[in-house]
């Protein structure tokens, strides 16, 4: 059986992740205020950002068949609002492309005893017809995934009816691999749903493309998620990239999320996943997370919704794929599964 998800070590892990994200956010204040001036003083970082824009432009040219110019020294807008002041979730996808992207995104939960309600605690998505990815802090240990399932298509249809969706059980005994620093966990998913009628392969998957030029500053970054562990929702408004930390492997943005959105795919305007959403950036005062009640946040009496969030952060997919390429497992079946992730993530734009 899976361990109790309310264990203190999981709470402490989330707290450490948020604290590290807030530190990264505050350290980059001068960059966000005047990126052109900052980059002139930090030539190495400017050169790396130029490489990103060059790749971005190459991909744009191949898509459109025409020269597209993307200025490097773009002036970043100020935040339209603090994260959490308004909710920009949508129940239905805006386009068929968004719907297709969202199909292999599911909510994660421990399979409840008969008669009990589902309590989802995370989001994940298929990256091959056999594997799903979520955050390490969702499944920090292999046995946390035991007795758990991923529920796809729990969403409102075009007629306004909430569908229960499909449930596929996880099988960490077949494959489980995670990294705490990059905050990701990959878990094997059983090929047939709990009714025995539907195949996992029917849902498709979201390729993990290593290319760094999938997204740039001020681009919109869309997230498909199961906020609060409820039904699937889309955030496609007020969702701009505010910083890309090339060296550390993080992307920071204004896209709304909520508790249980951990592990959601954050995608560019073409619905290519650019980041694995992993945490909100909560306001910290004197090393304490601050609450909307104008006092330190208390995990015993408050919820995550009581924190003051100033941005969100995801782990760069490019960094995760680069890390996976370096792995060599003793079990050859595990090597083949990782190889399938890499093959599925080939950049078809640049390779065309």
GROMACS .gro file of N, CA, C and O in nm, residues 78-177:
model
  400
   78UNK      N    1   0.528   4.436  -1.652
   78UNK     CA    2   0.514   4.410  -1.508
   78UNK      C    3   0.401   4.308  -1.490
   78UNK      O    4   0.320   4.288  -1.579
   79UNK      N    5   0.396   4.247  -1.374
   79UNK     CA    6   0.291   4.149  -1.348
   79UNK      C    7   0.155   4.216  -1.356
   79UNK      O    8   0.132   4.321  -1.296
   80UNK      N    9   0.064   4.155  -1.429
   80UNK     CA   10  -0.072   4.210  -1.437
   80UNK      C   11  -0.142   4.203  -1.301
   80UNK      O   12  -0.222   4.288  -1.268
   81UNK      N   13  -0.109   4.102  -1.225
   81UNK     CA   14  -0.169   4.086  -1.093
   81UNK      C   15  -0.086   3.982  -1.019
   81UNK      O   16  -0.011   3.907  -1.080
   82UNK      N   17  -0.098   3.979  -0.892
   82UNK     CA   18  -0.032   3.874  -0.815
   82UNK      C   19  -0.103   3.743  -0.840
   82UNK      O   20  -0.225   3.738  -0.856
   83UNK      N   21  -0.027   3.634  -0.844
   83UNK     CA   22  -0.088   3.503  -0.860
   83UNK      C   23  -0.186   3.480  -0.745
   83UNK      O   24  -0.152   3.498  -0.629
   84UNK      N   25  -0.308   3.440  -0.779
   84UNK     CA   26  -0.407   3.412  -0.676
   84UNK      C   27  -0.513   3.519  -0.660
   84UNK      O   28  -0.617   3.495  -0.601
   85UNK      N   29  -0.491   3.640  -0.712
   85UNK     CA   30  -0.592   3.746  -0.699
   85UNK      C   31  -0.715   3.716  -0.784
   85UNK      O   32  -0.826   3.745  -0.746
   86UNK      N   33  -0.693   3.660  -0.902
   86UNK     CA   34  -0.804   3.619  -0.987
   86UNK      C   35  -0.775   3.478  -1.036
   86UNK      O   36  -0.660   3.434  -1.040
   87UNK      N   37  -0.879   3.408  -1.073
   87UNK     CA   38  -0.865   3.273  -1.124
   87UNK      C   39  -0.895   3.273  -1.273
   87UNK      O   40  -1.003   3.312  -1.314
   88UNK      N   41  -0.799   3.228  -1.352
   88UNK     CA   42  -0.815   3.230  -1.497
   88UNK      C   43  -0.832   3.089  -1.555
   88UNK      O   44  -0.789   3.060  -1.666
   89UNK      N   45  -0.896   3.000  -1.478
   89UNK     CA   46  -0.918   2.864  -1.526
   89UNK      C   47  -1.036   2.860  -1.624
   89UNK      O   48  -1.134   2.933  -1.609
   90UNK      N   49  -1.026   2.770  -1.722
   90UNK     CA   50  -1.135   2.745  -1.817
   90UNK      C   51  -1.171   2.598  -1.812
   90UNK      O   52  -1.082   2.513  -1.810
   91UNK      N   53  -1.299   2.568  -1.813
   91UNK     CA   54  -1.344   2.429  -1.808
   91UNK      C   55  -1.326   2.357  -1.941
   91UNK      O   56  -1.309   2.236  -1.944
   92UNK      N   57  -1.332   2.432  -2.050
   92UNK     CA   58  -1.324   2.370  -2.182
   92UNK      C   59  -1.205   2.426  -2.258
   92UNK      O   60  -1.168   2.543  -2.242
   93UNK      N   61  -1.141   2.344  -2.342
   93UNK     CA   62  -1.028   2.392  -2.422
   93UNK      C   63  -1.076   2.492  -2.527
   93UNK      O   64  -1.187   2.480  -2.580
   94UNK      N   65  -0.989   2.589  -2.557
   94UNK     CA   66  -1.026   2.693  -2.654
   94UNK      C   67  -1.018   2.644  -2.798
   94UNK      O   68  -1.085   2.697  -2.887
   95UNK      N   69  -0.936   2.542  -2.824
   95UNK     CA   70  -0.912   2.494  -2.960
   95UNK      C   71  -0.904   2.342  -2.962
   95UNK      O   72  -0.880   2.279  -2.858
   96UNK      N   73  -0.920   2.281  -3.079
   96UNK     CA   74  -0.900   2.135  -3.089
   96UNK      C   75  -0.759   2.094  -3.049
   96UNK      O   76  -0.740   1.986  -2.993
   97UNK      N   77  -0.660   2.179  -3.077
   97UNK     CA   78  -0.521   2.147  -3.041
   97UNK      C   79  -0.506   2.140  -2.889
   97UNK      O   80  -0.435   2.053  -2.836
   98UNK      N   81  -0.574   2.231  -2.820
   98UNK     CA   82  -0.569   2.230  -2.674
   98UNK      C   83  -0.634   2.103  -2.618
   98UNK      O   84  -0.584   2.041  -2.523
   99UNK      N   85  -0.746   2.063  -2.680
   99UNK     CA   86  -0.814   1.941  -2.636
   99UNK      C   87  -0.726   1.818  -2.654
   99UNK      O   88  -0.715   1.733  -2.566
  100UNK      N   89  -0.661   1.810  -2.771
  100UNK     CA   90  -0.573   1.697  -2.799
  100UNK      C   91  -0.458   1.691  -2.700
  100UNK      O   92  -0.422   1.584  -2.649
  101UNK      N   93  -0.401   1.809  -2.671
  101UNK     CA   94  -0.290   1.816  -2.574
  101UNK      C   95  -0.337   1.771  -2.436
  101UNK      O   96  -0.264   1.703  -2.363
  102UNK      N   97  -0.458   1.809  -2.399
  102UNK     CA   98  -0.507   1.779  -2.265
  102UNK      C   99  -0.553   1.635  -2.244
  102UNK      O  100  -0.566   1.591  -2.129
  103UNK      N  101  -0.576   1.561  -2.352
  103UNK     CA  102  -0.628   1.425  -2.339
  103UNK      C  103  -0.539   1.333  -2.255
  103UNK      O  104  -0.590   1.258  -2.170
  104UNK      N  105  -0.404   1.334  -2.272
  104UNK     CA  106  -0.321   1.246  -2.190
  104UNK      C  107  -0.278   1.306  -2.056
  104UNK      O  108  -0.183   1.261  -1.994
  105UNK      N  109  -0.351   1.409  -2.009
  105UNK     CA  110  -0.322   1.470  -1.879
  105UNK      C  111  -0.425   1.420  -1.779
  105UNK      O  112  -0.546   1.425  -1.805
  106UNK      N  113  -0.379   1.368  -1.664
  106UNK     CA  114  -0.472   1.310  -1.568
  106UNK      C  115  -0.445   1.354  -1.425
  106UNK      O  116  -0.340   1.412  -1.395
  107UNK      N  117  -0.539   1.329  -1.338
  107UNK     CA  118  -0.521   1.359  -1.196
  107UNK      C  119  -0.479   1.231  -1.124
  107UNK      O  120  -0.522   1.120  -1.158
  108UNK      N  121  -0.395   1.247  -1.024
  108UNK     CA  122  -0.334   1.134  -0.954
  108UNK      C  123  -0.395   1.121  -0.815
  108UNK      O  124  -0.411   1.221  -0.744
  109UNK      N  125  -0.426   0.997  -0.776
  109UNK     CA  126  -0.482   0.976  -0.643
  109UNK      C  127  -0.454   0.835  -0.595
  109UNK      O  128  -0.423   0.745  -0.675
  110UNK      N  129  -0.463   0.818  -0.465
  110UNK     CA  130  -0.456   0.684  -0.407
  110UNK      C  131  -0.593   0.620  -0.422
  110UNK      O  132  -0.695   0.682  -0.391
  111UNK      N  133  -0.598   0.498  -0.473
  111UNK     CA  134  -0.726   0.431  -0.498
  111UNK      C  135  -0.800   0.415  -0.365
  111UNK      O  136  -0.750   0.351  -0.272
  112UNK      N  137  -0.917   0.476  -0.354
  112UNK     CA  138  -0.989   0.472  -0.226
  112UNK      C  139  -1.063   0.340  -0.205
  112UNK      O  140  -1.090   0.267  -0.301
  113UNK      N  141  -1.093   0.311  -0.081
  113UNK     CA  142  -1.177   0.195  -0.051
  113UNK      C  143  -1.317   0.220  -0.108
  113UNK      O  144  -1.358   0.335  -0.130
  114UNK      N  145  -1.388   0.114  -0.135
  114UNK     CA  146  -1.521   0.124  -0.194
  114UNK      C  147  -1.611   0.214  -0.111
  114UNK      O  148  -1.618   0.202   0.012
  115UNK      N  149  -1.677   0.306  -0.180
  115UNK     CA  150  -1.769   0.396  -0.113
  115UNK      C  151  -1.709   0.527  -0.069
  115UNK      O  152  -1.782   0.619  -0.030
  116UNK      N  153  -1.577   0.539  -0.074
  116UNK     CA  154  -1.511   0.662  -0.032
  116UNK      C  155  -1.483   0.751  -0.152
  116UNK      O  156  -1.468   0.705  -0.265
  117UNK      N  157  -1.475   0.882  -0.127
  117UNK     CA  158  -1.450   0.979  -0.232
  117UNK      C  159  -1.303   0.978  -0.275
  117UNK      O  160  -1.214   0.950  -0.195
  118UNK      N  161  -1.281   1.010  -0.401
  118UNK     CA  162  -1.146   1.027  -0.454
  118UNK      C  163  -1.087   1.158  -0.400
  118UNK      O  164  -1.154   1.261  -0.401
  119UNK      N  165  -0.962   1.153  -0.355
  119UNK     CA  166  -0.892   1.273  -0.311
  119UNK      C  167  -0.761   1.282  -0.390
  119UNK      O  168  -0.659   1.226  -0.351
  120UNK      N  169  -0.768   1.350  -0.503
  120UNK     CA  170  -0.649   1.362  -0.589
  120UNK      C  171  -0.550   1.459  -0.528
  120UNK      O  172  -0.588   1.561  -0.469
  121UNK      N  173  -0.421   1.429  -0.541
  121UNK     CA  174  -0.317   1.511  -0.480
  121UNK      C  175  -0.213   1.559  -0.581
  121UNK      O  176  -0.113   1.622  -0.543
  122UNK      N  177  -0.234   1.532  -0.709
  122UNK     CA  178  -0.136   1.576  -0.808
  122UNK      C  179  -0.189   1.557  -0.949
  122UNK      O  180  -0.297   1.500  -0.971
  123UNK      N  181  -0.112   1.608  -1.044
  123UNK     CA  182  -0.143   1.595  -1.186
  123UNK      C  183  -0.025   1.527  -1.254
  123UNK      O  184   0.089   1.539  -1.207
  124UNK      N  185  -0.050   1.454  -1.360
  124UNK     CA  186   0.057   1.391  -1.437
  124UNK      C  187   0.015   1.379  -1.582
  124UNK      O  188  -0.102   1.401  -1.614
  125UNK      N  189   0.107   1.343  -1.668
  125UNK     CA  190   0.071   1.327  -1.809
  125UNK      C  191   0.157   1.220  -1.874
  125UNK      O  192   0.271   1.196  -1.835
  126UNK      N  193   0.100   1.156  -1.975
  126UNK     CA  194   0.168   1.049  -2.046
  126UNK      C  195   0.276   1.107  -2.137
  126UNK      O  196   0.252   1.203  -2.211
  127UNK      N  197   0.395   1.047  -2.132
  127UNK     CA  198   0.505   1.091  -2.219
  127UNK      C  199   0.544   0.982  -2.319
  127UNK      O  200   0.618   1.008  -2.413
  128UNK      N  201   0.493   0.863  -2.300
  128UNK     CA  202   0.499   0.752  -2.396
  128UNK      C  203   0.370   0.672  -2.375
  128UNK      O  204   0.296   0.700  -2.279
  129UNK      N  205   0.342   0.574  -2.457
  129UNK     CA  206   0.221   0.492  -2.434
  129UNK      C  207   0.229   0.404  -2.309
  129UNK      O  208   0.134   0.330  -2.281
  130UNK      N  209   0.339   0.414  -2.233
  130UNK     CA  210   0.355   0.331  -2.113
  130UNK      C  211   0.392   0.409  -1.987
  130UNK      O  212   0.377   0.357  -1.876
  131UNK      N  213   0.439   0.531  -2.004
  131UNK     CA  214   0.495   0.606  -1.890
  131UNK      C  215   0.426   0.741  -1.871
  131UNK      O  216   0.390   0.808  -1.967
  132UNK      N  217   0.412   0.780  -1.745
  132UNK     CA  218   0.363   0.913  -1.710
  132UNK      C  219   0.469   0.985  -1.627
  132UNK      O  220   0.552   0.922  -1.561
  133UNK      N  221   0.464   1.118  -1.629
  133UNK     CA  222   0.555   1.198  -1.551
  133UNK      C  223   0.476   1.290  -1.458
  133UNK      O  224   0.368   1.336  -1.492
  134UNK      N  225   0.528   1.310  -1.340
  134UNK     CA  226   0.474   1.405  -1.244
  134UNK      C  227   0.593   1.459  -1.164
  134UNK      O  228   0.707   1.446  -1.208
  135UNK      N  229   0.568   1.519  -1.049
  135UNK     CA  230   0.678   1.571  -0.967
  135UNK      C  231   0.733   1.468  -0.870
  135UNK      O  232   0.660   1.378  -0.825
  136UNK      N  233   0.859   1.483  -0.837
  136UNK     CA  234   0.920   1.401  -0.733
  136UNK      C  235   0.848   1.421  -0.600
  136UNK      O  236   0.829   1.327  -0.524
  137UNK      N  237   0.807   1.544  -0.571
  137UNK     CA  238   0.740   1.567  -0.442
  137UNK      C  239   0.599   1.508  -0.439
  137UNK      O  240   0.539   1.497  -0.333
  138UNK      N  241   0.546   1.467  -0.554
  138UNK     CA  242   0.420   1.392  -0.558
  138UNK      C  243   0.446   1.246  -0.523
  138UNK      O  244   0.375   1.185  -0.444
  139UNK      N  245   0.551   1.190  -0.583
  139UNK     CA  246   0.595   1.053  -0.554
  139UNK      C  247   0.744   1.053  -0.518
  139UNK      O  248   0.828   1.017  -0.599
  140UNK      N  249   0.779   1.094  -0.396
  140UNK     CA  250   0.920   1.100  -0.358
  140UNK      C  251   0.986   0.963  -0.341
  140UNK      O  252   1.108   0.953  -0.343
  141UNK      N  253   0.905   0.861  -0.324
  141UNK     CA  254   0.956   0.724  -0.311
  141UNK      C  255   0.872   0.632  -0.400
  141UNK      O  256   0.755   0.660  -0.429
  142UNK      N  257   0.932   0.523  -0.437
  142UNK     CA  258   0.865   0.427  -0.523
  142UNK      C  259   0.735   0.376  -0.462
  142UNK      O  260   0.632   0.368  -0.530
  143UNK      N  261   0.737   0.346  -0.332
  143UNK     CA  262   0.617   0.287  -0.272
  143UNK      C  263   0.505   0.388  -0.252
  143UNK      O  264   0.392   0.351  -0.222
  144UNK      N  265   0.533   0.519  -0.271
  144UNK     CA  266   0.425   0.617  -0.267
  144UNK      C  267   0.333   0.601  -0.386
  144UNK      O  268   0.216   0.640  -0.383
  145UNK      N  269   0.385   0.544  -0.495
  145UNK     CA  270   0.303   0.525  -0.615
  145UNK      C  271   0.224   0.394  -0.613
  145UNK      O  272   0.136   0.374  -0.696
  146UNK      N  273   0.255   0.308  -0.519
  146UNK     CA  274   0.182   0.181  -0.508
  146UNK      C  275   0.038   0.208  -0.462
  146UNK      O  276   0.014   0.290  -0.374
  147UNK      N  277  -0.055   0.139  -0.523
  147UNK     CA  278  -0.196   0.158  -0.488
  147UNK      C  279  -0.254   0.288  -0.539
  147UNK      O  280  -0.361   0.330  -0.494
  148UNK      N  281  -0.185   0.352  -0.634
  148UNK     CA  282  -0.232   0.479  -0.689
  148UNK      C  283  -0.275   0.462  -0.834
  148UNK      O  284  -0.240   0.364  -0.900
  149UNK      N  285  -0.350   0.559  -0.883
  149UNK     CA  286  -0.402   0.555  -1.019
  149UNK      C  287  -0.397   0.695  -1.079
  149UNK      O  288  -0.381   0.795  -1.008
  150UNK      N  289  -0.411   0.702  -1.211
  150UNK     CA  290  -0.423   0.829  -1.280
  150UNK      C  291  -0.555   0.828  -1.357
  150UNK      O  292  -0.587   0.730  -1.425
  151UNK      N  293  -0.631   0.934  -1.340
  151UNK     CA  294  -0.766   0.946  -1.394
  151UNK      C  295  -0.766   1.048  -1.509
  151UNK      O  296  -0.746   1.167  -1.487
  152UNK      N  297  -0.786   0.999  -1.631
  152UNK     CA  298  -0.789   1.085  -1.748
  152UNK      C  299  -0.933   1.123  -1.784
  152UNK      O  300  -1.026   1.049  -1.754
  153UNK      N  301  -0.945   1.237  -1.852
  153UNK     CA  302  -1.073   1.282  -1.909
  153UNK      C  303  -1.183   1.300  -1.803
  153UNK      O  304  -1.302   1.285  -1.834
  154UNK      N  305  -1.143   1.333  -1.682
  154UNK     CA  306  -1.241   1.376  -1.582
  154UNK      C  307  -1.264   1.524  -1.609
  154UNK      O  308  -1.193   1.610  -1.557
  155UNK      N  309  -1.360   1.554  -1.694
  155UNK     CA  310  -1.375   1.689  -1.749
  155UNK      C  311  -1.518   1.714  -1.793
  155UNK      O  312  -1.598   1.620  -1.805
  156UNK      N  313  -1.549   1.839  -1.817
  156UNK     CA  314  -1.680   1.876  -1.870
  156UNK      C  315  -1.678   1.859  -2.022
  156UNK      O  316  -1.585   1.905  -2.089
  157UNK      N  317  -1.781   1.796  -2.074
  157UNK     CA  318  -1.789   1.782  -2.220
  157UNK      C  319  -1.856   1.906  -2.280
  157UNK      O  320  -1.891   2.001  -2.209
  158UNK      N  321  -1.876   1.904  -2.411
  158UNK     CA  322  -1.930   2.021  -2.480
  158UNK      C  323  -2.074   2.051  -2.443
  158UNK      O  324  -2.126   2.160  -2.473
  159UNK      N  325  -2.142   1.958  -2.376
  159UNK     CA  326  -2.281   1.979  -2.335
  159UNK      C  327  -2.291   2.019  -2.188
  159UNK      O  328  -2.401   2.026  -2.133
  160UNK      N  329  -2.175   2.043  -2.125
  160UNK     CA  330  -2.175   2.087  -1.986
  160UNK      C  331  -2.190   1.977  -1.884
  160UNK      O  332  -2.218   2.003  -1.766
  161UNK      N  333  -2.170   1.851  -1.926
  161UNK     CA  334  -2.182   1.738  -1.833
  161UNK      C  335  -2.043   1.694  -1.788
  161UNK      O  336  -1.953   1.675  -1.868
  162UNK      N  337  -2.029   1.676  -1.657
  162UNK     CA  338  -1.901   1.631  -1.601
  162UNK      C  339  -1.887   1.481  -1.620
  162UNK      O  340  -1.970   1.403  -1.572
  163UNK      N  341  -1.781   1.441  -1.690
  163UNK     CA  342  -1.755   1.299  -1.715
  163UNK      C  343  -1.659   1.243  -1.610
  163UNK      O  344  -1.565   1.311  -1.569
  164UNK      N  345  -1.683   1.119  -1.569
  164UNK     CA  346  -1.596   1.058  -1.468
  164UNK      C  347  -1.460   1.022  -1.525
  164UNK      O  348  -1.360   1.019  -1.454
  165UNK      N  349  -1.454   0.994  -1.655
  165UNK     CA  350  -1.326   0.965  -1.719
  165UNK      C  351  -1.281   0.821  -1.703
  165UNK      O  352  -1.359   0.732  -1.665
  166UNK      N  353  -1.153   0.799  -1.730
  166UNK     CA  354  -1.095   0.664  -1.730
  166UNK      C  355  -0.989   0.653  -1.621
  166UNK      O  356  -0.910   0.747  -1.600
  167UNK      N  357  -0.984   0.539  -1.555
  167UNK     CA  358  -0.884   0.517  -1.450
  167UNK      C  359  -0.787   0.408  -1.492
  167UNK      O  360  -0.827   0.297  -1.527
  168UNK      N  361  -0.658   0.443  -1.486
  168UNK     CA  362  -0.552   0.346  -1.512
  168UNK      C  363  -0.465   0.337  -1.388
  168UNK      O  364  -0.418   0.439  -1.336
  169UNK      N  365  -0.440   0.217  -1.341
  169UNK     CA  366  -0.358   0.196  -1.222
  169UNK      C  367  -0.210   0.211  -1.255
  169UNK      O  368  -0.165   0.174  -1.364
  170UNK      N  369  -0.134   0.264  -1.160
  170UNK     CA  370   0.010   0.277  -1.175
  170UNK      C  371   0.078   0.147  -1.135
  170UNK      O  372   0.027   0.071  -1.052
  171UNK      N  373   0.195   0.123  -1.193
  171UNK     CA  374   0.270   0.001  -1.162
  171UNK      C  375   0.419   0.036  -1.145
  171UNK      O  376   0.500   0.013  -1.234
  172UNK      N  377   0.453   0.094  -1.028
  172UNK     CA  378   0.593   0.133  -1.006
  172UNK      C  379   0.690   0.015  -1.002
  172UNK      O  380   0.811   0.035  -1.015
  173UNK      N  381   0.638  -0.107  -0.985
  173UNK     CA  382   0.728  -0.223  -0.986
  173UNK      C  383   0.788  -0.244  -1.125
  173UNK      O  384   0.897  -0.299  -1.139
  174UNK      N  385   0.718  -0.199  -1.229
  174UNK     CA  386   0.768  -0.211  -1.366
  174UNK      C  387   0.869  -0.100  -1.398
  174UNK      O  388   0.968  -0.125  -1.465
  175UNK      N  389   0.840   0.021  -1.348
  175UNK     CA  390   0.935   0.131  -1.368
  175UNK      C  391   0.898   0.248  -1.277
  175UNK      O  392   0.783   0.291  -1.271
  176UNK      N  393   0.998   0.294  -1.205
  176UNK     CA  394   0.989   0.417  -1.127
  176UNK      C  395   1.127   0.481  -1.128
  176UNK      O  396   1.228   0.416  -1.100
  177UNK      N  397   1.131   0.608  -1.163
  177UNK     CA  398   1.259   0.680  -1.162
  177UNK      C  399   1.229   0.826  -1.129
  177UNK      O  400   1.135   0.885  -1.185
   0.00000   0.00000   0.00000
